[in-house]
Short mmCIF file of C-alpha atoms (C1' of nucleotides) in Angstrom, two decimals:
data_model
loop_
_atom_site.label_atom_id
_atom_site.label_comp_id
_atom_site.label_asym_id
_atom_site.label_seq_id
_atom_site.Cartn_x
_atom_site.Cartn_y
_atom_site.Cartn_z
CA UNK A 8 149.95 99.11 57.38
CA UNK A 9 151.40 100.37 60.61
CA UNK A 10 155.02 101.35 60.14
CA UNK A 11 156.35 104.78 61.00
CA UNK A 12 154.57 106.74 58.23
CA UNK A 13 151.28 105.01 58.99
CA UNK A 14 151.53 105.59 62.72
CA UNK A 15 152.51 109.22 62.14
CA UNK A 16 149.47 109.65 59.91
CA UNK A 17 147.25 108.12 62.58
CA UNK A 18 148.83 110.34 65.21
CA UNK A 19 147.88 113.41 63.17
CA UNK A 20 144.41 111.98 62.66
CA UNK A 21 144.00 111.55 66.40
CA UNK A 22 145.29 115.08 67.00
CA UNK A 23 142.79 116.53 64.56
CA UNK A 24 139.83 114.65 65.98
CA UNK A 25 140.16 113.58 69.57
CA UNK A 26 142.05 116.11 71.71
CA UNK A 27 140.61 118.00 74.69
CA UNK A 28 137.37 116.11 74.97
CA UNK A 29 136.37 114.47 78.19
CA UNK A 30 136.35 110.70 78.03
CA UNK A 31 132.98 109.43 79.19
CA UNK A 32 133.92 105.79 79.10
CA UNK A 33 136.05 103.06 77.63
CA UNK A 34 134.78 99.81 76.16
CA UNK A 35 137.15 96.91 75.74
CA UNK A 36 135.73 94.52 73.17
CA UNK A 37 138.79 92.31 72.95
CA UNK A 38 140.81 92.12 76.09
CA UNK A 39 143.56 90.42 74.13
CA UNK A 40 145.04 93.77 73.18
CA UNK A 41 145.32 94.80 76.81
CA UNK A 42 148.43 92.83 77.75
CA UNK A 43 147.87 90.60 80.73
CA UNK A 44 147.68 87.08 81.96
CA UNK A 45 144.19 85.77 81.73
CA UNK A 46 143.69 85.69 85.47
CA UNK A 47 144.34 89.38 85.85
CA UNK A 48 142.77 90.37 82.55
CA UNK A 49 139.72 91.92 84.12
CA UNK A 50 141.93 93.86 86.49
CA UNK A 51 143.91 95.32 83.59
CA UNK A 52 140.76 96.25 81.75
CA UNK A 53 139.46 97.96 84.87
CA UNK A 54 142.77 99.81 85.26
CA UNK A 55 142.49 101.08 81.72
CA UNK A 56 138.95 102.30 82.26
CA UNK A 57 139.79 103.90 85.59
CA UNK A 58 142.86 105.66 84.20
CA UNK A 59 140.96 107.18 81.29
CA UNK A 60 137.43 107.91 82.40
CA UNK A 61 136.97 111.59 83.17
CA UNK A 62 140.31 112.51 81.62
CA UNK A 63 141.05 113.79 78.13
CA UNK A 64 143.72 113.39 75.48
CA UNK A 65 145.99 116.43 75.72
CA UNK A 66 148.74 115.80 73.20
CA UNK A 67 150.46 113.02 71.31
CA UNK A 68 153.93 111.72 70.65
CA UNK A 69 155.35 108.93 68.56
CA UNK A 70 158.48 106.82 68.74
CA UNK A 71 158.92 104.41 65.87
CA UNK A 72 155.71 102.45 65.58
CA UNK A 73 154.52 103.41 69.07
CA UNK A 74 152.03 106.21 69.75
CA UNK A 75 151.78 107.94 73.10
CA UNK A 76 148.84 110.07 74.18
CA UNK A 77 149.16 112.34 77.20
CA UNK A 78 146.26 112.14 79.62
CA UNK A 79 145.66 115.77 80.65
CA UNK A 80 148.10 118.63 80.29
CA UNK A 81 150.31 118.09 83.28
CA UNK A 82 149.90 114.38 83.86
CA UNK A 83 152.76 111.92 83.59
CA UNK A 84 150.37 109.25 82.45
CA UNK A 85 150.16 108.26 78.82
CA UNK A 86 147.98 105.92 76.84
CA UNK A 87 150.27 103.88 74.63
CA UNK A 88 149.12 102.31 71.38
CA UNK A 89 150.79 99.82 69.09
CA UNK A 90 149.04 98.68 65.94
CA UNK A 91 150.64 95.36 65.15
CA UNK A 92 150.11 94.41 61.54
CA UNK A 93 146.48 95.32 61.12
CA UNK A 94 145.66 98.11 63.56
CA UNK A 95 144.17 101.52 63.02
CA UNK A 96 142.02 104.32 64.42
CA UNK A 97 138.63 105.63 63.48
CA UNK A 98 136.72 108.57 64.89
CA UNK A 99 132.99 108.43 64.37
CA UNK A 100 129.66 109.31 65.92
CA UNK A 101 126.92 106.82 65.24
CA UNK A 102 127.34 103.16 65.90
CA UNK A 103 126.22 102.46 62.34
CA UNK A 104 129.56 103.90 61.32
CA UNK A 105 131.42 101.67 63.74
CA UNK A 106 134.29 99.95 61.98
CA UNK A 107 134.87 96.22 62.04
CA UNK A 108 137.30 94.87 64.58
CA UNK A 109 136.95 97.75 67.02
CA UNK A 110 138.82 96.29 69.97
CA UNK A 111 138.79 99.29 72.29
CA UNK A 112 136.34 102.18 72.12
CA UNK A 113 137.08 105.55 73.72
CA UNK A 114 133.77 107.34 74.12
CA UNK A 115 133.77 111.12 74.49
CA UNK A 116 131.17 113.26 76.18
CA UNK A 117 130.38 114.98 72.87
CA UNK A 118 128.85 111.77 71.59
CA UNK A 119 131.74 110.85 69.32
CA UNK A 120 134.05 107.93 69.84
CA UNK A 121 137.51 106.90 68.83
CA UNK A 122 137.92 103.23 67.96
CA UNK A 123 141.18 101.35 68.20
CA UNK A 124 140.92 98.63 65.59
CA UNK A 125 143.00 95.56 65.12
CA UNK A 126 141.77 92.68 63.06
CA UNK A 127 144.52 90.36 64.21
CA UNK A 128 144.76 91.64 67.77
CA UNK A 129 148.51 91.81 67.51
CA UNK A 130 148.74 95.35 68.85
CA UNK A 131 148.74 96.73 72.33
CA UNK A 132 146.80 99.24 74.41
CA UNK A 133 148.05 100.21 77.84
CA UNK A 134 148.56 103.07 80.26
CA UNK A 135 152.11 103.94 81.26
CA UNK A 136 153.57 106.65 83.46
CA UNK A 137 156.91 107.34 81.83
CA UNK A 138 157.45 107.42 78.08
CA UNK A 139 161.23 107.60 78.33
CA UNK A 140 161.37 104.58 80.57
CA UNK A 141 158.96 102.68 78.34
CA UNK A 142 161.11 103.33 75.26
CA UNK A 143 164.19 102.30 77.20
CA UNK A 144 162.64 99.11 78.53
CA UNK A 145 161.49 98.14 75.05
CA UNK A 146 165.07 98.67 73.92
CA UNK A 147 163.98 100.86 71.04
CA UNK A 148 166.60 102.60 68.98
CA UNK A 149 166.20 106.21 67.89
CA UNK A 150 163.09 107.11 65.96
CA UNK A 151 164.01 107.01 62.29
CA UNK A 152 162.79 110.56 61.69
CA UNK A 153 164.08 112.13 64.89
CA UNK A 154 166.20 115.10 63.70
CA UNK A 155 168.69 114.13 66.39
CA UNK A 156 169.16 110.79 64.67
CA UNK A 157 171.89 111.90 62.30
CA UNK A 158 174.35 110.24 59.99
CA UNK A 159 177.04 109.92 62.65
CA UNK A 160 174.63 108.22 65.05
CA UNK A 161 173.57 105.86 62.31
CA UNK A 162 177.08 104.88 61.26
CA UNK A 163 178.02 104.37 64.92
CA UNK A 164 175.01 102.11 65.41
CA UNK A 165 175.92 99.82 62.51
CA UNK A 166 179.68 99.96 63.00
CA UNK A 167 181.08 96.46 63.27
CA UNK A 168 177.80 94.77 62.47
CA UNK A 169 177.47 92.24 59.70
CA UNK A 170 173.76 91.56 59.40
CA UNK A 171 171.88 91.94 56.15
CA UNK A 172 170.97 95.53 55.47
CA UNK A 173 167.23 94.85 55.38
CA UNK A 174 167.41 93.16 58.78
CA UNK A 175 169.21 96.18 60.19
CA UNK A 176 166.62 98.58 58.82
CA UNK A 177 163.81 96.52 60.35
CA UNK A 178 165.55 96.02 63.69
CA UNK A 179 163.63 98.21 66.13
CA UNK A 180 166.53 98.17 68.57
CA UNK A 181 168.74 99.79 65.95
CA UNK A 182 166.23 102.13 64.31
CA UNK A 183 162.63 102.44 65.42
CA UNK A 184 159.87 102.67 62.87
CA UNK A 185 160.76 100.73 59.73
CA UNK A 186 159.07 97.46 58.81
CA UNK A 187 158.93 95.15 55.82
CA UNK A 188 157.30 97.46 53.29
CA UNK A 189 159.32 100.61 53.93
CA UNK A 190 162.61 98.75 54.18
CA UNK A 191 161.89 97.50 50.66
CA UNK A 192 161.02 101.00 49.52
CA UNK A 193 164.19 102.46 51.01
CA UNK A 194 166.46 99.79 49.54
CA UNK A 195 164.80 100.19 46.17
CA UNK A 196 165.59 103.92 46.05
CA UNK A 197 169.08 103.37 47.39
CA UNK A 198 169.72 100.69 44.77
CA UNK A 199 170.83 98.15 47.35
CA UNK A 200 170.03 94.45 47.27
CA UNK A 201 168.17 93.47 50.47
CA UNK A 202 170.56 90.63 51.31
CA UNK A 203 173.67 92.77 51.17
CA UNK A 204 175.46 92.59 54.50
CA UNK A 205 175.88 96.05 55.91
CA UNK A 206 179.62 95.73 56.40
CA UNK A 207 179.93 95.41 52.63
CA UNK A 208 178.45 98.83 52.03
CA UNK A 209 181.02 101.51 51.40
CA UNK A 210 180.97 104.76 53.32
CA UNK A 211 179.29 106.60 50.48
CA UNK A 212 176.59 103.98 50.01
CA UNK A 213 175.91 103.91 53.74
CA UNK A 214 175.49 107.67 53.70
CA UNK A 215 173.17 107.47 50.72
CA UNK A 216 171.17 104.77 52.48
CA UNK A 217 170.75 106.98 55.53
CA UNK A 218 169.50 109.98 53.54
CA UNK A 219 167.26 107.78 51.40
CA UNK A 220 165.73 106.36 54.58
CA UNK A 221 164.82 109.83 55.81
CA UNK A 222 163.54 110.95 52.40
CA UNK A 223 161.36 107.90 51.79
CA UNK A 224 159.73 108.07 55.22
CA UNK A 225 159.07 111.82 54.93
CA UNK A 226 157.68 111.42 51.45
CA UNK A 227 155.38 108.60 52.57
CA UNK A 228 154.02 110.82 55.35
CA UNK A 229 153.37 113.60 52.82
CA UNK A 230 151.13 111.14 51.03
CA UNK A 231 149.44 110.08 54.30
CA UNK A 232 151.07 106.67 53.96
CA UNK A 233 148.56 105.87 51.21
CA UNK A 234 150.35 103.70 48.63
CA UNK A 235 147.75 104.65 46.01
CA UNK A 236 148.94 108.25 46.32
CA UNK A 237 152.63 107.48 46.12
CA UNK A 238 154.68 108.70 43.16
CA UNK A 239 154.90 106.26 40.29
CA UNK A 240 158.58 105.79 41.09
CA UNK A 241 157.77 103.99 44.35
CA UNK A 242 157.96 100.22 44.51
CA UNK A 243 155.32 99.71 47.21
CA UNK A 244 152.37 99.34 44.87
CA UNK A 245 154.33 96.88 42.76
CA UNK A 246 155.74 94.65 45.47
CA UNK A 247 153.76 91.50 44.80
CA UNK A 248 154.29 88.39 42.70
CA UNK A 249 154.25 89.37 39.05
CA UNK A 250 155.02 93.03 39.83
CA UNK A 251 157.42 95.00 37.65
CA UNK A 252 159.93 97.74 38.45
CA UNK A 253 158.18 101.11 38.05
CA UNK A 254 161.43 102.61 36.74
CA UNK A 255 163.03 100.06 34.41
CA UNK A 256 160.23 97.57 33.92
CA UNK A 257 162.20 94.53 35.05
CA UNK A 258 160.22 91.74 36.69
CA UNK A 259 160.58 92.14 40.45
CA UNK A 260 162.06 89.27 42.40
CA UNK A 261 161.50 88.25 46.00
CA UNK A 262 163.69 86.68 48.62
CA UNK A 263 163.30 85.92 52.32
CA UNK A 264 165.13 88.15 54.78
CA UNK A 265 164.46 87.81 58.50
CA UNK A 266 161.59 85.49 57.57
CA UNK A 267 159.90 88.34 55.72
CA UNK A 268 159.42 88.58 51.97
CA UNK A 269 161.58 91.24 50.38
CA UNK A 270 160.72 92.44 46.88
CA UNK A 271 163.39 94.12 44.82
CA UNK A 272 164.40 95.01 41.28
CA UNK A 273 167.18 92.64 40.20
CA UNK A 274 168.37 95.20 37.67
CA UNK A 275 168.54 98.31 39.84
CA UNK A 276 169.42 96.66 43.16
CA UNK A 277 172.66 94.81 42.61
CA UNK A 278 173.93 92.83 45.51
CA UNK A 279 177.10 94.55 46.69
CA UNK A 280 179.79 92.21 47.92
CA UNK A 281 179.06 89.12 49.96
"C1'" DC B 17 176.43 88.91 66.90
"C1'" DC B 18 173.40 86.86 63.53
"C1'" DT B 19 169.74 83.85 61.35
"C1'" DA B 20 165.82 80.95 61.37
"C1'" DT B 21 161.64 79.35 63.45
"C1'" DA B 22 157.44 79.24 66.00
"C1'" DG B 23 153.74 81.46 68.18
"C1'" DC B 24 150.24 85.09 69.10
"C1'" DC B 25 145.49 86.11 66.07
"C1'" DT B 26 142.32 86.48 62.05
"C1'" DG B 27 141.25 86.71 57.21
"C1'" DA B 28 142.19 86.32 52.16
"C1'" DC B 29 143.59 83.65 48.48
"C1'" DG B 30 144.86 79.73 45.53
"C1'" DG B 31 144.61 74.81 44.56
"C1'" DC B 32 142.11 70.59 44.55
"C1'" DT C 5 131.12 75.07 47.42
"C1'" DG C 6 134.15 73.31 50.97
"C1'" DC C 7 138.48 72.20 52.89
"C1'" DC C 8 143.33 72.96 53.40
"C1'" DG C 9 147.65 75.09 53.26
"C1'" DT C 10 150.05 79.37 52.87
"C1'" DC C 11 150.75 83.96 53.50
"C1'" DA C 12 150.18 88.64 55.56
"C1'" DG C 13 153.04 95.80 56.37
"C1'" DG C 14 154.20 93.25 64.03
"C1'" DC C 15 156.92 91.53 68.04
"C1'" DT C 16 158.88 88.12 71.23
"C1'" DA C 17 161.17 84.03 72.69
"C1'" DT C 18 164.09 80.26 71.59
"C1'" DA C 19 167.63 77.47 69.47
"C1'" DG C 20 171.74 76.90 66.72
#
DNA sequence: CCTATAGCCTGACGGC
DNA sequence: TGCCGTCAGGCTATAG
């Protein structure tokens, strides 16, 4: 689930539910998501609780697949969330409504609580004091939907590189926010075979790829990153064994790229060069 | 620079 | 039904 459109949807969900309420307490049900060596695990959990209790969520930001939540209006401290492959958020009141796999629970004084869920515990919950530095230290590239991330920046970033185009799209150091599913969706609409090496794309195709990337991500956000709501022309709901192209009806094929399974339409996505 | 692989963690699914 | 292998929308570290 959690690629850029999903995280953006969750960010909006958090904004519409959880801002400006005092945090009464924090429960960590699975310390695994609070990064630490085992010996200092309890210390890190305590740090998280101490940093949040009595504060409130003031505003949110997102960079790629990372969400940042400001603690109080003029604080430099941020709660940072990453959702791994199976993470999510749920705001609820009664414990009967508690979701499965709630790893960290932020309890508000109004009796409601926000749960950070992660079935596979592959995400991360931490408190940081400088978003810019955090993004820099992670080596993240520009957020895919940042208006400042324009065509020229994109072509500069891939200039001289010869990796497969799907690998480039998924490389968080190059562009932050795109994962396996949306790279497939983007390449499908751009008509590019996932194993095409990027140096074999002509200038025009590269430009089309860039605009398609922006369009697909924006469109997915419009539909709250819910594949069931996506237009029929999207490949996401069809990207499984036995799936067919929603446009031409061809049987979809799959191939490994960066150890991930890429689904594509062999008719509409011709390998270009290489 | 690039690819492939393993590992983290848990659950779903298919085959026998 | 149970057991086993494989795979899954993430990221990192490592080797070649």
